[in-house]
Tab-separated table of C-alpha atoms in Angstrom:
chain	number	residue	atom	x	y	z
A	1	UNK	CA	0.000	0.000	0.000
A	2	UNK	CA	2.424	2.361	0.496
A	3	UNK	CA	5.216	2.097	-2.401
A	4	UNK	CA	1.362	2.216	-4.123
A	5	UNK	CA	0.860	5.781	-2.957
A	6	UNK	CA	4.123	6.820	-3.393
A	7	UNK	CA	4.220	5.824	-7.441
A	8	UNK	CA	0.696	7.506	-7.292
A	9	UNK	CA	2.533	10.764	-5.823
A	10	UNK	CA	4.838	10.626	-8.406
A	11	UNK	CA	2.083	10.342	-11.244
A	12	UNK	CA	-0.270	13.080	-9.787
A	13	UNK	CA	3.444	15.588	-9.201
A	14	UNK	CA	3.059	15.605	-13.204
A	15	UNK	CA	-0.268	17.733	-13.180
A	16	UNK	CA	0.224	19.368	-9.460
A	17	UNK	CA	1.493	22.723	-11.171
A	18	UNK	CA	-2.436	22.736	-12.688
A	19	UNK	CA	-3.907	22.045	-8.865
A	20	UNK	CA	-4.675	24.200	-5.977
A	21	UNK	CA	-2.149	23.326	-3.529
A	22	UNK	CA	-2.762	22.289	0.067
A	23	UNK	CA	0.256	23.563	1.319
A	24	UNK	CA	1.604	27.253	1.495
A	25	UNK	CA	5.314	27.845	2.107
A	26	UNK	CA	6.748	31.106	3.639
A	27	UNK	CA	10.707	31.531	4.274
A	28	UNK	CA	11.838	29.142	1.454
A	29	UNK	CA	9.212	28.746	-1.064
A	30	UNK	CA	8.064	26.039	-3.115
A	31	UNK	CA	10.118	27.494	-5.946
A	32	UNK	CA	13.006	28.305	-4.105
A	33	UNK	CA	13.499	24.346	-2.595
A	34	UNK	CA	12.975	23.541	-6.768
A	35	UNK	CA	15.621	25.694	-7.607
A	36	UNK	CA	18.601	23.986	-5.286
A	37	UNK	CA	19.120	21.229	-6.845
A	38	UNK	CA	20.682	19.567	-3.274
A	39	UNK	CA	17.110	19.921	-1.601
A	40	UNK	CA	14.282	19.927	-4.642
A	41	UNK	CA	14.029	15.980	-4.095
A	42	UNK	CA	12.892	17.028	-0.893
A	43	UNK	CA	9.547	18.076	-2.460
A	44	UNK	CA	8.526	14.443	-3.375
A	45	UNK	CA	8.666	13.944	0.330
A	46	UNK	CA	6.551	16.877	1.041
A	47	UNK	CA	4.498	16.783	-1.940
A	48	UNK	CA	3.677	13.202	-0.259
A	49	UNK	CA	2.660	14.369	2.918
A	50	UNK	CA	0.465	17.650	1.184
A	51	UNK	CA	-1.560	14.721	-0.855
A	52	UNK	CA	-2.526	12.599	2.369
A	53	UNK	CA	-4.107	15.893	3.587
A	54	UNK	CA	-7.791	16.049	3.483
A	55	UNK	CA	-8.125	19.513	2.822
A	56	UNK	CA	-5.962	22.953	2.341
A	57	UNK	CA	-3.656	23.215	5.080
A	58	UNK	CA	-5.205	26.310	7.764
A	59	UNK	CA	-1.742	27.613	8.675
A	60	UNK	CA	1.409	29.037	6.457
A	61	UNK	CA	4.315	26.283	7.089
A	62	UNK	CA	7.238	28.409	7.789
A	63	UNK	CA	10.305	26.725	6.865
A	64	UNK	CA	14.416	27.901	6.500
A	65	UNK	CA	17.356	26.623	5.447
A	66	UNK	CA	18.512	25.068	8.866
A	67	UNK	CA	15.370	23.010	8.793
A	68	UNK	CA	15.509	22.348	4.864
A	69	UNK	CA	18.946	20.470	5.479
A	70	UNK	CA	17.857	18.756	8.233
A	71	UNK	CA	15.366	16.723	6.137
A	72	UNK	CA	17.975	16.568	4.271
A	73	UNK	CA	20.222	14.590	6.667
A	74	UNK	CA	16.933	12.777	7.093
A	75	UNK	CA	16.600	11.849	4.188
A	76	UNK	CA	19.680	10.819	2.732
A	77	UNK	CA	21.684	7.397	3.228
A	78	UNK	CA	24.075	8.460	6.393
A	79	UNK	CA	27.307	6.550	4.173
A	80	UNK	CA	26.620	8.605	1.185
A	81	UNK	CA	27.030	11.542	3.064
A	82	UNK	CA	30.105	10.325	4.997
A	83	UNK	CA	31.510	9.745	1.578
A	84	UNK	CA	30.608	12.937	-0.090
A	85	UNK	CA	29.425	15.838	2.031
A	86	UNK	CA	27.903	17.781	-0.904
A	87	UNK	CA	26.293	14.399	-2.381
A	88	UNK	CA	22.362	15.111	-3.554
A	89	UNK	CA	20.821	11.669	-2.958
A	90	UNK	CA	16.920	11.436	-1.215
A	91	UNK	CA	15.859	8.224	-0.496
A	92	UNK	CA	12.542	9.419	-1.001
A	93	UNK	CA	10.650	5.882	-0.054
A	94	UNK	CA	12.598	5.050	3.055
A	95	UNK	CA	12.136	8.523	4.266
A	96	UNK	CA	8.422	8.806	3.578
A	97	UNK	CA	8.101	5.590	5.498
A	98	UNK	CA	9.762	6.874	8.537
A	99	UNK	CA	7.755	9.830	8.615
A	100	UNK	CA	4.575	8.109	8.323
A	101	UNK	CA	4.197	7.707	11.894
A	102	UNK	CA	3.443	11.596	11.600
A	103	UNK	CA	0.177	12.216	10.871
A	104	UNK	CA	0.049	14.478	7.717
A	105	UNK	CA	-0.954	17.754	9.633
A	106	UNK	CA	1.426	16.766	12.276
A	107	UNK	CA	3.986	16.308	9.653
A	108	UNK	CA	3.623	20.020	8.520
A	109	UNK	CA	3.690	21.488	12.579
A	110	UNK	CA	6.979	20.188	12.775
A	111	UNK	CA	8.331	21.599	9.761
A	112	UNK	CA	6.153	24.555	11.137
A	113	UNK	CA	7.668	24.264	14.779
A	114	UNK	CA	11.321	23.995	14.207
A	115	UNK	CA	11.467	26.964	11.542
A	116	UNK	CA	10.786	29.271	14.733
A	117	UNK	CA	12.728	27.300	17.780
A	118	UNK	CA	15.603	28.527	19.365
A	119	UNK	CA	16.536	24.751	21.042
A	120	UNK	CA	18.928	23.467	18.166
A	121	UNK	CA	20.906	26.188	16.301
A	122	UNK	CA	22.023	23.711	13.205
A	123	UNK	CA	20.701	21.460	10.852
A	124	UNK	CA	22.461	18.404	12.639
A	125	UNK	CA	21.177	19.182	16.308
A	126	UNK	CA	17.272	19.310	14.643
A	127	UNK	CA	18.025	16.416	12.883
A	128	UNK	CA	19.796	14.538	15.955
A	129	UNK	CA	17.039	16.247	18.377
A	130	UNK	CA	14.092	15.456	16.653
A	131	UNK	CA	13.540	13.838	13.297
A	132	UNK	CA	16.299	10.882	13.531
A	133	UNK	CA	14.380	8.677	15.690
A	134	UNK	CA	11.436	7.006	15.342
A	135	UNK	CA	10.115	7.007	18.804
A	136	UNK	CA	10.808	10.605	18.984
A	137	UNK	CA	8.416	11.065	15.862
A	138	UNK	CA	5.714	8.965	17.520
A	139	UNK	CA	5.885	10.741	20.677
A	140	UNK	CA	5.843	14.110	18.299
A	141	UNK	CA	2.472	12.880	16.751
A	142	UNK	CA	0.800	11.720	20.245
A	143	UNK	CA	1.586	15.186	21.765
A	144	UNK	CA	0.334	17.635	18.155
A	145	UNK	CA	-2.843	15.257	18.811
A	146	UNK	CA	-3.326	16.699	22.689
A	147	UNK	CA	-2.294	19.810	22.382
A	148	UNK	CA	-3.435	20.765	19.099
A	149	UNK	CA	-5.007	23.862	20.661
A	150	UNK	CA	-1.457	25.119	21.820
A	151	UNK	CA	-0.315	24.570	18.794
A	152	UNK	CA	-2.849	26.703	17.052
A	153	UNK	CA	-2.338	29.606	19.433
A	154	UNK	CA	1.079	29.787	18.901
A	155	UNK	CA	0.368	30.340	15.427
A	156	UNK	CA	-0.724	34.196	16.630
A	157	UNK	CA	2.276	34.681	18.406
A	158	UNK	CA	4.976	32.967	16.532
A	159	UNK	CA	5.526	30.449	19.387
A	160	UNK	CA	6.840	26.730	18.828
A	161	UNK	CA	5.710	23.827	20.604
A	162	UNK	CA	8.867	22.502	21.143
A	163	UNK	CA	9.676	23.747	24.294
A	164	UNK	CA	6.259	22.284	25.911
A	165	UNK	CA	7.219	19.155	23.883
A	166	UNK	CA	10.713	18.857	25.581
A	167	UNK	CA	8.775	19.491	28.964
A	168	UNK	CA	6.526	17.394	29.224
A	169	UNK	CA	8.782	14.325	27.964
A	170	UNK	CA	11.862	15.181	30.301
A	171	UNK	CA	10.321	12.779	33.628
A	172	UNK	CA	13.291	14.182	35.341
A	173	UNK	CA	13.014	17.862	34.981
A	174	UNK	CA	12.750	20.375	37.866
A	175	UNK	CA	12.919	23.382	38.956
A	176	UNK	CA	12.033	24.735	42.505
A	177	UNK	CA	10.341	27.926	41.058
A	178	UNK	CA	8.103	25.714	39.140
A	179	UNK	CA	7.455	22.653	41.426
A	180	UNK	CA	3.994	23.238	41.325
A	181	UNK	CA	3.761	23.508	37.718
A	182	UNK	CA	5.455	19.880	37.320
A	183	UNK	CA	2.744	18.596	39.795
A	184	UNK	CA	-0.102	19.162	37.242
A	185	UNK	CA	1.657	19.217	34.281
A	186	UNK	CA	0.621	15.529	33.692
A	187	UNK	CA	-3.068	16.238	35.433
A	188	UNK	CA	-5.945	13.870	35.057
A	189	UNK	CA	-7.700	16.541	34.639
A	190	UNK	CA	-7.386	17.786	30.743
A	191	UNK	CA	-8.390	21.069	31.685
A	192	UNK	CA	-6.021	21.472	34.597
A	193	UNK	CA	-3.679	19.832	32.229
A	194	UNK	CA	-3.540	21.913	28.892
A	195	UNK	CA	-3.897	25.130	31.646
A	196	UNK	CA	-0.645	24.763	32.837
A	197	UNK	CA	0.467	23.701	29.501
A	198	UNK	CA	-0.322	27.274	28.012
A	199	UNK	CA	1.071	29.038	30.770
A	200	UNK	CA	4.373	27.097	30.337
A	201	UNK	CA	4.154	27.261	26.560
A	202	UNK	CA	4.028	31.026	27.087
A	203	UNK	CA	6.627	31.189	29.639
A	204	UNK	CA	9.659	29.399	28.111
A	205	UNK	CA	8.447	30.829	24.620
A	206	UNK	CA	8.924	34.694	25.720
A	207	UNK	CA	12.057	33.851	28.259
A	208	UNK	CA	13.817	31.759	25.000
A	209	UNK	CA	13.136	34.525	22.501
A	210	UNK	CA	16.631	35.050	20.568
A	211	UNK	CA	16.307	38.867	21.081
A	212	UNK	CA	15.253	38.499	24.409
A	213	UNK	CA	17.315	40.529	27.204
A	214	UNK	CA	18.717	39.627	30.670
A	215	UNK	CA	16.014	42.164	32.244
A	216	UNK	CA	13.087	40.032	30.292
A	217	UNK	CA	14.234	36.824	31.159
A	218	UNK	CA	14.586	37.800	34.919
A	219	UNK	CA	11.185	38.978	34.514
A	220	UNK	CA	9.497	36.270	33.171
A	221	UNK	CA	11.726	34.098	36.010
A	222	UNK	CA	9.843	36.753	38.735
A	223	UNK	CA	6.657	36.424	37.511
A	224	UNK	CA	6.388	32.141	36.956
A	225	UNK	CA	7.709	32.003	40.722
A	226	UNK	CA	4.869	34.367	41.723
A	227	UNK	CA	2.499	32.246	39.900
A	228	UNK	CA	4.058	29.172	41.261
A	229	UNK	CA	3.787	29.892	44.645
A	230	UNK	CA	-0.196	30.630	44.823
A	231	UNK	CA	-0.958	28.095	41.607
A	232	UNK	CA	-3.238	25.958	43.766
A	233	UNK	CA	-5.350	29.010	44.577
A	234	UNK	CA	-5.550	29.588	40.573
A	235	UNK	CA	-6.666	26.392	39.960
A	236	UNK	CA	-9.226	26.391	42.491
A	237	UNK	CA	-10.512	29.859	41.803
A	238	UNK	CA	-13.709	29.466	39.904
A	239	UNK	CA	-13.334	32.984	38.337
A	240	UNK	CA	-10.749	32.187	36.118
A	241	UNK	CA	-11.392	30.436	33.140
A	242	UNK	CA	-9.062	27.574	32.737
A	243	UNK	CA	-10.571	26.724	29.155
A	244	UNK	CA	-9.161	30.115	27.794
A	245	UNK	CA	-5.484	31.393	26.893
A	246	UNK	CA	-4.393	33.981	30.119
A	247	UNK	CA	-0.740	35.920	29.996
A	248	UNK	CA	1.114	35.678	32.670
A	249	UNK	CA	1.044	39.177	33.011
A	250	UNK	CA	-2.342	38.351	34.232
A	251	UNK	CA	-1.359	35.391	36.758
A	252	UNK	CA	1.374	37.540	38.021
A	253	UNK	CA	-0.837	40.721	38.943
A	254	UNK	CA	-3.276	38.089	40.155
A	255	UNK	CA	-0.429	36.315	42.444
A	256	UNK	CA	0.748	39.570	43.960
A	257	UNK	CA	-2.854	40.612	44.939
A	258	UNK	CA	-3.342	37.284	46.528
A	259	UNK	CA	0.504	37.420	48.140
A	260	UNK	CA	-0.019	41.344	49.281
């Protein structure tokens, strides 16, 4: 079934200049991965992916360079590149088959997500990071399926996921300003749960910003603990609706009321 819908990809690529495409790129284009030859075998991947969609994609998938040659790495035979560096091979089959444990939507918030992350700063840490291992990509796809409403209120503020991703997968991580945070973070409760999710997705987004300054950082660092410390009394407080996206500026005036 699948080397089926790949030929059929490859068929239907013949006419896709005379369709409506799914799929909008911003950053590199469509034309400008077709014009480097080292990458524009890279579209029969994507192309792929576009194809299983059921409709248009609803969000522009931001992608650069840094990401474009991480597929790359992805995608090509690891002793071809140990042999020649600038080599321009795609195994387009084995790659598609790795990345079907993606979701097609899911497939395109990656792309989406690591265009605007500040986590890996090269093509080899993303690849490394996130798209060399299977299980990775399977935990990727369960977590886009939760917190698909993150996801699509990041697109207003040019946040990535990643961050919550890392998060929530890291069993070991604390911190003593956010110990109460890391109790709910894996709540029964989904509300309670995708709550503290925002708030975090919010936090590490605006502290991780590359322009961000010491002062904002310390800030954001100020405000969490603030949060942190009264976060039961949040929860509990009927007045605030947990279903809805609140700034921490918010929490944090909220907190020092409550501390005062």
């Amino acid at each position: 079934m699948f080397s089926e819908n790949v030929q059929k990809n490859k068929v239907n690529n013949v006419e896709e200049g005379q369709k409506m495409r799914k799929v909008n790129y911003i950053g590199v284009t469509r034309e400008g991965i077709e014009g480097t030859p080292r990458y524009k075998n890279l579209l029969e991947i994507f192309d792929y992916f576009e194809d299983m969609l059921d409709e248009p994609l609803y969000f522009d998938v931001k992608i650069d360079y840094v990401v474009l040659h991480a597929m790359f790495i992805a995608a090509t035979p690891l002793h071809e590149l140990e042999d020649d560096p600038n080599c321009k091979i795609v195994d387009v089959e084995s790659t598609i088959e790795q990345f079907e444990v993606l979701e097609p939507v899911n497939f395109f918030r990656l792309l989406n997500d690591l265009s605007v992350q500040n986590i890996a700063y090269n093509s080899e840490d993303i690849y490394d990071k996130y798209l060399r291992n299977i299980k990775i990509l399977k935990s990727l796809n369960k977590f886009y399926n939760e917190y698909n409403d993150i996801y699509d209120a990041n697109l207003k503020f040019h946040y990535t996921s990643l961050y919550l991703f890392g998060v929530l997968s890291d069993k070991d991580l604390s911190h003593p300003s956010l110990d109460n945070f890391f109790k709910h973070i894996h709540d029964d409760n989904r509300q309670t749960r995708h709550f503290i999710c925002r708030v975090l997705n919010e936090f590490y987004n605006e502290k991780n910003r590359h322009n961000a300054s010491e002062r904002t950082q310390s800030e954001y660092w100020y405000n969490i603990y603030r949060i942190n410390k009264i976060l039961d009394d949040i929860l509990n407080d009927k007045q605030i609706d947990k279903s809805k996206s609140i700034s921490i500026d918010y929490l944090a005036d909220y907190a020092m009321k409550k501390i005062a």
